[in-house]
Amino acid sequence: MYNQNLLSRFEIYLAAERRVSSNTVIAYKTDLMQFAHFLSRITSQKTLTAATMHDVRDWIMSLVKEALNTCSINRKIAALRTFYTFLQKKELMVDRPTDGLKSLKVKKRLPIFFQEKELLSFLNQYVFPVNFSGFRDKLILEMVYGTGIRLNELLSLHITDINLINRTIKVLGKRNKERLIPFLQPLKQMIETYLSQKEALGYSSIKELFITDRGKPCYPMLIYRIIKKHLATNIQAGRHSPHIFRHTFATHLLNNGASLLSIKYLLGHSSLMATQHYTHVDVTRLKKAFQDAHPRA
């Protein structure tokens, strides 16, 4: 049905060369196994490497008929594109059956973000425990809001990526693209306090910046739990996650006059179109802009 060795090589390619998150690796592998199962229903001899453009399109159409979420279908399309690009790069396949395949149109939704006054009030007044986990949790919240970095980028940070003198963080983002993100003086002080706590516990030799109470590198679910633990009862929002902080970072910068090009760089977007997602404005700001700018107002 599918070649386990081939999928294992693909997993290594995703993690080492594409540097995607562990969640994406798992999702793409699951998608490929589902496609392989679909092919096996056509004929037992049909494998992933023998799939045609018609096979791919038939599978996508079957998912549409099952009323699967459009975003989920597009993720599966992305998984197939990436897999067949991998096969072509490794000279395991000449033509890709995904060539010409387009993603389904998705209804655009405005990004969810925390309100500026509410979030700043929380960060300024909330009392974290005066211990290692408290210092770590506060730094995590301040860093995701103060830099807008992705969850995987946060977990990949090493102590050597932090330049306290220049107040910059070196981030290795998607497709191995490196960028420098500046941070403010208050965040510098929090990093210094956290590092001293980390050293006091005997964990200074651990290269990862963020670690658990037991000295192990932090993992995605822990970051989700930390954010939900501190914010759920204090910040009104539909969701509480690291990515909401990323949306909030971009939205607050834009609302306070930062250019789209600057935000594009800070977020590590490869295209300005992705950054334009944040050009929404609330009704209050829209009314004020109208009142301030229109000659008849």
mmCIF file of C-alpha atoms in Angstrom:
data_model
loop_
_atom_site.group_PDB
_atom_site.id
_atom_site.type_symbol
_atom_site.label_atom_id
_atom_site.label_comp_id
_atom_site.label_asym_id
_atom_site.label_seq_id
_atom_site.Cartn_x
_atom_site.Cartn_y
_atom_site.Cartn_z
ATOM 1 C CA MET A 1 0.000 0.000 0.000
ATOM 2 C CA TYR A 2 2.819 2.391 0.867
ATOM 3 C CA ASN A 3 6.575 2.168 1.205
ATOM 4 C CA GLN A 4 7.493 2.673 4.868
ATOM 5 C CA ASN A 5 11.137 3.339 4.032
ATOM 6 C CA LEU A 6 10.105 6.036 1.569
ATOM 7 C CA LEU A 7 7.850 7.705 4.144
ATOM 8 C CA SER A 8 10.668 7.599 6.695
ATOM 9 C CA ARG A 9 12.996 9.340 4.249
ATOM 10 C CA PHE A 10 10.287 11.909 3.600
ATOM 11 C CA GLU A 11 9.932 12.542 7.346
ATOM 12 C CA ILE A 12 13.675 13.185 7.614
ATOM 13 C CA TYR A 13 13.488 15.522 4.609
ATOM 14 C CA LEU A 14 10.653 17.515 6.210
ATOM 15 C CA ALA A 15 12.410 17.846 9.549
ATOM 16 C CA ALA A 16 16.003 18.364 8.389
ATOM 17 C CA GLU A 17 15.695 20.206 5.075
ATOM 18 C CA ARG A 18 12.304 21.890 5.210
ATOM 19 C CA ARG A 19 12.472 22.422 8.996
ATOM 20 C CA VAL A 20 8.732 22.090 9.453
ATOM 21 C CA SER A 21 7.178 21.510 12.858
ATOM 22 C CA SER A 22 6.766 18.027 14.296
ATOM 23 C CA ASN A 23 2.996 18.463 14.039
ATOM 24 C CA THR A 24 3.286 19.132 10.297
ATOM 25 C CA VAL A 25 5.479 16.049 9.841
ATOM 26 C CA ILE A 26 2.844 13.887 11.531
ATOM 27 C CA ALA A 27 0.001 15.511 9.575
ATOM 28 C CA TYR A 28 1.728 15.102 6.187
ATOM 29 C CA LYS A 29 2.558 11.477 6.898
ATOM 30 C CA THR A 30 -1.062 10.799 7.868
ATOM 31 C CA ASP A 31 -2.275 12.500 4.679
ATOM 32 C CA LEU A 32 0.020 10.366 2.528
ATOM 33 C CA MET A 33 -1.116 7.170 4.230
ATOM 34 C CA GLN A 34 -4.738 8.156 3.577
ATOM 35 C CA PHE A 35 -3.958 8.793 -0.085
ATOM 36 C CA ALA A 36 -2.145 5.465 -0.304
ATOM 37 C CA HIS A 37 -5.219 3.748 1.150
ATOM 38 C CA PHE A 38 -7.389 5.502 -1.450
ATOM 39 C CA LEU A 39 -5.082 4.265 -4.231
ATOM 40 C CA SER A 40 -5.210 0.696 -2.916
ATOM 41 C CA ARG A 41 -8.987 0.736 -3.265
ATOM 42 C CA ILE A 42 -8.524 1.431 -7.000
ATOM 43 C CA THR A 43 -6.176 -1.518 -7.419
ATOM 44 C CA SER A 44 -3.865 -3.363 -5.048
ATOM 45 C CA GLN A 45 -0.946 -2.603 -7.378
ATOM 46 C CA LYS A 46 -1.408 1.178 -7.155
ATOM 47 C CA THR A 47 1.275 2.837 -5.021
ATOM 48 C CA LEU A 48 2.202 6.424 -4.147
ATOM 49 C CA THR A 49 4.976 6.452 -6.737
ATOM 50 C CA ALA A 50 2.607 5.152 -9.434
ATOM 51 C CA ALA A 51 -0.133 7.720 -8.789
ATOM 52 C CA THR A 52 -1.329 9.844 -11.692
ATOM 53 C CA MET A 53 -2.784 13.334 -11.905
ATOM 54 C CA HIS A 54 -6.236 11.768 -12.299
ATOM 55 C CA ASP A 55 -5.739 9.727 -9.105
ATOM 56 C CA VAL A 56 -4.874 12.874 -7.164
ATOM 57 C CA ARG A 57 -7.859 14.790 -8.543
ATOM 58 C CA ASP A 58 -10.215 11.873 -7.855
ATOM 59 C CA TRP A 59 -9.048 11.749 -4.237
ATOM 60 C CA ILE A 60 -9.532 15.492 -3.770
ATOM 61 C CA MET A 61 -13.014 15.264 -5.276
ATOM 62 C CA SER A 62 -13.882 12.397 -2.927
ATOM 63 C CA LEU A 63 -12.831 14.541 0.044
ATOM 64 C CA VAL A 64 -14.982 17.417 -1.221
ATOM 65 C CA LYS A 65 -17.974 15.070 -1.536
ATOM 66 C CA GLU A 66 -17.378 13.936 2.038
ATOM 67 C CA ALA A 67 -17.708 17.641 3.024
ATOM 68 C CA LEU A 68 -14.270 17.683 4.613
ATOM 69 C CA ASN A 69 -13.155 21.106 5.834
ATOM 70 C CA THR A 70 -11.607 23.137 2.985
ATOM 71 C CA CYS A 71 -8.520 24.018 5.023
ATOM 72 C CA SER A 72 -7.959 20.326 5.789
ATOM 73 C CA ILE A 73 -8.233 19.439 2.094
ATOM 74 C CA ASN A 74 -5.740 22.173 1.205
ATOM 75 C CA ARG A 75 -3.358 20.793 3.808
ATOM 76 C CA LYS A 76 -3.590 17.391 2.163
ATOM 77 C CA ILE A 77 -2.926 18.992 -1.234
ATOM 78 C CA ALA A 78 0.145 20.681 0.266
ATOM 79 C CA ALA A 79 1.296 17.335 1.678
ATOM 80 C CA LEU A 80 1.049 15.702 -1.756
ATOM 81 C CA ARG A 81 2.825 18.598 -3.481
ATOM 82 C CA THR A 82 5.658 18.475 -0.958
ATOM 83 C CA PHE A 83 5.958 14.685 -1.165
ATOM 84 C CA TYR A 84 6.156 14.571 -4.965
ATOM 85 C CA THR A 85 8.584 17.487 -5.032
ATOM 86 C CA PHE A 86 10.731 15.465 -2.618
ATOM 87 C CA LEU A 87 10.577 12.426 -4.921
ATOM 88 C CA GLN A 88 11.544 14.549 -7.915
ATOM 89 C CA LYS A 89 14.459 16.178 -6.072
ATOM 90 C CA LYS A 90 15.745 12.758 -5.025
ATOM 91 C CA GLU A 91 15.330 11.553 -8.640
ATOM 92 C CA LEU A 92 12.815 8.935 -7.556
ATOM 93 C CA MET A 93 10.165 10.302 -9.898
ATOM 94 C CA VAL A 94 10.299 12.266 -13.170
ATOM 95 C CA ASP A 95 6.860 13.875 -13.430
ATOM 96 C CA ARG A 96 4.795 15.057 -10.483
ATOM 97 C CA PRO A 97 1.093 14.097 -10.507
ATOM 98 C CA THR A 98 0.384 17.295 -8.573
ATOM 99 C CA ASP A 99 1.556 19.660 -11.323
ATOM 100 C CA GLY A 100 -1.253 22.059 -12.165
ATOM 101 C CA LEU A 101 -3.183 21.122 -9.022
ATOM 102 C CA LYS A 102 -4.612 24.203 -7.320
ATOM 103 C CA SER A 103 -5.711 24.655 -3.738
ATOM 104 C CA LEU A 104 -9.393 25.135 -3.037
ATOM 105 C CA LYS A 105 -10.620 28.654 -2.449
ATOM 106 C CA VAL A 106 -11.023 29.431 1.239
ATOM 107 C CA LYS A 107 -13.290 32.113 2.601
ATOM 108 C CA LYS A 108 -11.016 34.697 4.172
ATOM 109 C CA ARG A 109 -11.376 35.111 7.905
ATOM 110 C CA LEU A 110 -9.993 37.946 9.963
ATOM 111 C CA PRO A 111 -7.272 36.802 12.352
ATOM 112 C CA ILE A 112 -8.193 36.515 16.014
ATOM 113 C CA PHE A 113 -6.103 38.739 18.254
ATOM 114 C CA PHE A 114 -6.055 40.040 21.819
ATOM 115 C CA GLN A 115 -7.218 43.591 22.453
ATOM 116 C CA GLU A 116 -4.275 45.881 23.141
ATOM 117 C CA LYS A 117 -5.479 47.505 26.379
ATOM 118 C CA GLU A 118 -6.655 44.206 27.836
ATOM 119 C CA LEU A 119 -3.428 42.356 27.040
ATOM 120 C CA LEU A 120 -1.136 45.153 28.266
ATOM 121 C CA SER A 121 -3.150 45.443 31.472
ATOM 122 C CA PHE A 122 -2.758 41.698 32.022
ATOM 123 C CA LEU A 123 0.995 41.662 31.335
ATOM 124 C CA ASN A 124 1.574 44.678 33.594
ATOM 125 C CA GLN A 125 -0.564 43.539 36.526
ATOM 126 C CA TYR A 126 -0.701 39.752 36.519
ATOM 127 C CA VAL A 127 1.371 38.199 39.287
ATOM 128 C CA PHE A 128 3.385 35.142 38.239
ATOM 129 C CA PRO A 129 4.775 32.712 40.835
ATOM 130 C CA VAL A 130 8.177 33.780 42.162
ATOM 131 C CA ASN A 131 9.999 30.621 41.102
ATOM 132 C CA PHE A 132 11.667 29.175 38.013
ATOM 133 C CA SER A 133 8.434 28.155 36.275
ATOM 134 C CA GLY A 134 6.946 31.579 36.988
ATOM 135 C CA PHE A 135 9.920 33.413 35.469
ATOM 136 C CA ARG A 136 9.873 31.054 32.478
ATOM 137 C CA ASP A 137 6.136 31.388 31.885
ATOM 138 C CA LYS A 138 6.256 35.184 32.030
ATOM 139 C CA LEU A 139 9.206 35.285 29.628
ATOM 140 C CA ILE A 140 7.414 32.979 27.170
ATOM 141 C CA LEU A 141 4.316 35.188 27.117
ATOM 142 C CA GLU A 142 6.360 38.364 26.804
ATOM 143 C CA MET A 143 8.533 36.875 24.058
ATOM 144 C CA VAL A 144 5.735 35.583 21.839
ATOM 145 C CA TYR A 145 4.002 38.960 22.143
ATOM 146 C CA GLY A 146 7.201 41.012 21.914
ATOM 147 C CA THR A 147 8.682 39.223 18.879
ATOM 148 C CA GLY A 148 5.809 37.474 17.071
ATOM 149 C CA ILE A 149 7.849 34.313 16.538
ATOM 150 C CA ARG A 150 6.227 31.017 15.612
ATOM 151 C CA LEU A 151 5.842 28.222 18.149
ATOM 152 C CA ASN A 152 8.442 26.034 16.442
ATOM 153 C CA GLU A 153 10.858 28.976 16.305
ATOM 154 C CA LEU A 154 10.336 29.623 20.015
ATOM 155 C CA LEU A 155 11.089 26.004 20.902
ATOM 156 C CA SER A 156 14.166 25.993 18.640
ATOM 157 C CA LEU A 157 15.764 29.020 20.304
ATOM 158 C CA HIS A 158 19.191 28.418 21.830
ATOM 159 C CA ILE A 159 20.858 30.632 24.407
ATOM 160 C CA THR A 160 23.442 31.555 21.760
ATOM 161 C CA ASP A 161 20.652 32.976 19.572
ATOM 162 C CA ILE A 162 20.077 35.765 22.093
ATOM 163 C CA ASN A 163 22.245 38.869 21.789
ATOM 164 C CA LEU A 164 21.671 40.824 24.994
ATOM 165 C CA ILE A 165 24.032 43.643 23.979
ATOM 166 C CA ASN A 166 22.308 44.428 20.678
ATOM 167 C CA ARG A 167 18.935 43.218 21.996
ATOM 168 C CA THR A 168 18.243 40.920 19.044
ATOM 169 C CA ILE A 169 17.095 37.331 18.625
ATOM 170 C CA LYS A 170 18.381 35.211 15.746
ATOM 171 C CA VAL A 171 15.539 33.086 14.410
ATOM 172 C CA LEU A 172 15.782 30.274 11.899
ATOM 173 C CA GLY A 173 12.373 30.160 10.253
ATOM 174 C CA LYS A 174 10.734 28.227 7.468
ATOM 175 C CA ARG A 175 12.962 26.996 4.642
ATOM 176 C CA ASN A 176 16.040 27.805 6.750
ATOM 177 C CA LYS A 177 15.505 31.550 6.355
ATOM 178 C CA GLU A 178 17.331 33.412 9.097
ATOM 179 C CA ARG A 179 16.170 36.749 10.475
ATOM 180 C CA LEU A 180 17.006 39.050 13.382
ATOM 181 C CA ILE A 181 14.180 40.291 15.595
ATOM 182 C CA PRO A 182 14.848 43.216 17.946
ATOM 183 C CA PHE A 183 13.417 43.284 21.453
ATOM 184 C CA LEU A 184 12.906 45.963 24.078
ATOM 185 C CA GLN A 185 14.800 46.645 27.297
ATOM 186 C CA PRO A 186 12.143 45.127 29.623
ATOM 187 C CA LEU A 187 12.382 41.826 27.735
ATOM 188 C CA LYS A 188 16.173 41.922 28.082
ATOM 189 C CA GLN A 189 15.819 42.178 31.847
ATOM 190 C CA MET A 190 13.407 39.244 31.926
ATOM 191 C CA ILE A 191 15.805 37.123 29.860
ATOM 192 C CA GLU A 192 18.672 37.937 32.226
ATOM 193 C CA THR A 193 16.559 37.033 35.274
ATOM 194 C CA TYR A 194 15.416 33.794 33.682
ATOM 195 C CA LEU A 195 18.955 32.795 32.688
ATOM 196 C CA SER A 196 20.203 33.426 36.230
ATOM 197 C CA GLN A 197 17.405 31.196 37.559
ATOM 198 C CA LYS A 198 18.273 28.563 35.003
ATOM 199 C CA GLU A 199 21.924 28.688 36.065
ATOM 200 C CA ALA A 200 21.006 28.480 39.744
ATOM 201 C CA LEU A 201 19.212 25.183 39.064
ATOM 202 C CA GLY A 202 22.293 23.806 37.301
ATOM 203 C CA TYR A 203 20.763 23.926 33.832
ATOM 204 C CA SER A 204 23.022 26.552 32.262
ATOM 205 C CA SER A 205 24.716 23.962 30.025
ATOM 206 C CA ILE A 206 21.447 23.104 28.272
ATOM 207 C CA LYS A 207 21.568 24.828 24.884
ATOM 208 C CA GLU A 208 17.807 25.272 24.485
ATOM 209 C CA LEU A 209 16.582 28.553 25.912
ATOM 210 C CA PHE A 210 13.280 27.281 27.262
ATOM 211 C CA ILE A 211 13.233 24.174 29.417
ATOM 212 C CA THR A 212 10.826 22.347 31.711
ATOM 213 C CA ASP A 213 11.102 22.340 35.496
ATOM 214 C CA ARG A 214 13.087 19.102 35.135
ATOM 215 C CA GLY A 215 15.612 20.571 32.716
ATOM 216 C CA LYS A 216 14.251 19.073 29.503
ATOM 217 C CA PRO A 217 13.575 21.139 26.342
ATOM 218 C CA CYS A 218 10.059 22.574 26.265
ATOM 219 C CA TYR A 219 7.575 20.976 23.865
ATOM 220 C CA PRO A 220 4.521 22.349 21.986
ATOM 221 C CA MET A 221 1.781 21.129 24.331
ATOM 222 C CA LEU A 222 3.551 22.642 27.333
ATOM 223 C CA ILE A 223 3.564 26.077 25.672
ATOM 224 C CA TYR A 224 -0.160 25.744 24.932
ATOM 225 C CA ARG A 225 -0.814 24.777 28.554
ATOM 226 C CA ILE A 226 1.252 27.693 29.880
ATOM 227 C CA ILE A 227 -0.631 30.211 27.745
ATOM 228 C CA LYS A 228 -4.045 28.800 28.587
ATOM 229 C CA LYS A 229 -3.213 28.513 32.287
ATOM 230 C CA HIS A 230 -2.419 32.203 32.667
ATOM 231 C CA LEU A 231 -4.735 33.761 30.094
ATOM 232 C CA ALA A 232 -7.939 31.704 30.055
ATOM 233 C CA THR A 233 -9.537 33.481 33.026
ATOM 234 C CA ASN A 234 -7.951 36.877 32.379
ATOM 235 C CA ILE A 235 -8.215 37.569 28.629
ATOM 236 C CA GLN A 236 -11.468 37.349 26.704
ATOM 237 C CA ALA A 237 -10.815 35.546 23.415
ATOM 238 C CA GLY A 238 -12.169 32.693 21.359
ATOM 239 C CA ARG A 239 -8.867 30.846 21.677
ATOM 240 C CA HIS A 240 -5.652 31.144 23.651
ATOM 241 C CA SER A 241 -2.641 29.892 21.698
ATOM 242 C CA PRO A 242 0.893 30.876 20.623
ATOM 243 C CA HIS A 243 -0.398 31.762 17.150
ATOM 244 C CA ILE A 244 -2.956 34.197 18.564
ATOM 245 C CA PHE A 245 -0.003 36.057 20.098
ATOM 246 C CA ARG A 246 1.608 36.160 16.646
ATOM 247 C CA HIS A 247 -1.590 37.655 15.201
ATOM 248 C CA THR A 248 -1.693 40.101 18.105
ATOM 249 C CA PHE A 249 1.931 41.160 17.586
ATOM 250 C CA ALA A 250 1.303 41.948 13.917
ATOM 251 C CA THR A 251 -2.056 43.638 14.494
ATOM 252 C CA HIS A 252 -0.800 45.899 17.273
ATOM 253 C CA LEU A 253 2.246 46.925 15.234
ATOM 254 C CA LEU A 254 0.066 47.756 12.246
ATOM 255 C CA ASN A 255 -2.458 49.650 14.361
ATOM 256 C CA ASN A 256 0.353 51.759 15.800
ATOM 257 C CA GLY A 257 1.847 52.763 12.461
ATOM 258 C CA ALA A 258 4.374 50.070 11.522
ATOM 259 C CA SER A 259 4.756 49.465 7.787
ATOM 260 C CA LEU A 260 3.668 46.222 6.159
ATOM 261 C CA LEU A 261 7.208 45.631 4.883
ATOM 262 C CA SER A 262 8.599 45.859 8.431
ATOM 263 C CA ILE A 263 5.967 43.487 9.752
ATOM 264 C CA LYS A 264 6.605 41.116 6.838
ATOM 265 C CA TYR A 265 10.287 40.875 7.808
ATOM 266 C CA LEU A 266 9.619 40.488 11.529
ATOM 267 C CA LEU A 267 7.111 37.690 10.919
ATOM 268 C CA GLY A 268 9.389 35.937 8.435
ATOM 269 C CA HIS A 269 6.808 35.930 5.654
ATOM 270 C CA SER A 270 8.101 35.096 2.186
ATOM 271 C CA SER A 271 5.355 37.112 0.505
ATOM 272 C CA LEU A 272 3.732 40.435 1.293
ATOM 273 C CA MET A 273 0.378 38.847 0.493
ATOM 274 C CA ALA A 274 0.594 36.831 3.700
ATOM 275 C CA THR A 275 1.236 39.993 5.710
ATOM 276 C CA GLN A 276 -1.670 41.818 4.087
ATOM 277 C CA HIS A 277 -3.904 39.451 6.034
ATOM 278 C CA TYR A 278 -3.423 41.866 8.932
ATOM 279 C CA THR A 279 -4.646 44.989 7.181
ATOM 280 C CA HIS A 280 -8.057 44.688 8.800
ATOM 281 C CA VAL A 281 -9.257 47.556 10.996
ATOM 282 C CA ASP A 282 -12.010 47.653 13.582
ATOM 283 C CA VAL A 283 -15.043 49.857 13.152
ATOM 284 C CA THR A 284 -13.908 52.359 15.790
ATOM 285 C CA ARG A 285 -10.589 53.021 14.040
ATOM 286 C CA LEU A 286 -12.326 53.175 10.684
ATOM 287 C CA LYS A 287 -14.763 55.815 11.926
ATOM 288 C CA LYS A 288 -11.947 57.861 13.478
ATOM 289 C CA ALA A 289 -9.904 57.742 10.263
ATOM 290 C CA PHE A 290 -12.954 58.872 8.339
ATOM 291 C CA GLN A 291 -13.662 61.732 10.731
ATOM 292 C CA ASP A 292 -10.027 62.880 10.699
ATOM 293 C CA ALA A 293 -9.451 62.660 6.962
ATOM 294 C CA HIS A 294 -12.631 63.287 4.993
ATOM 295 C CA PRO A 295 -13.187 66.938 3.947
ATOM 296 C CA ARG A 296 -16.932 66.666 4.566
ATOM 297 C CA ALA A 297 -16.583 65.130 8.007
#
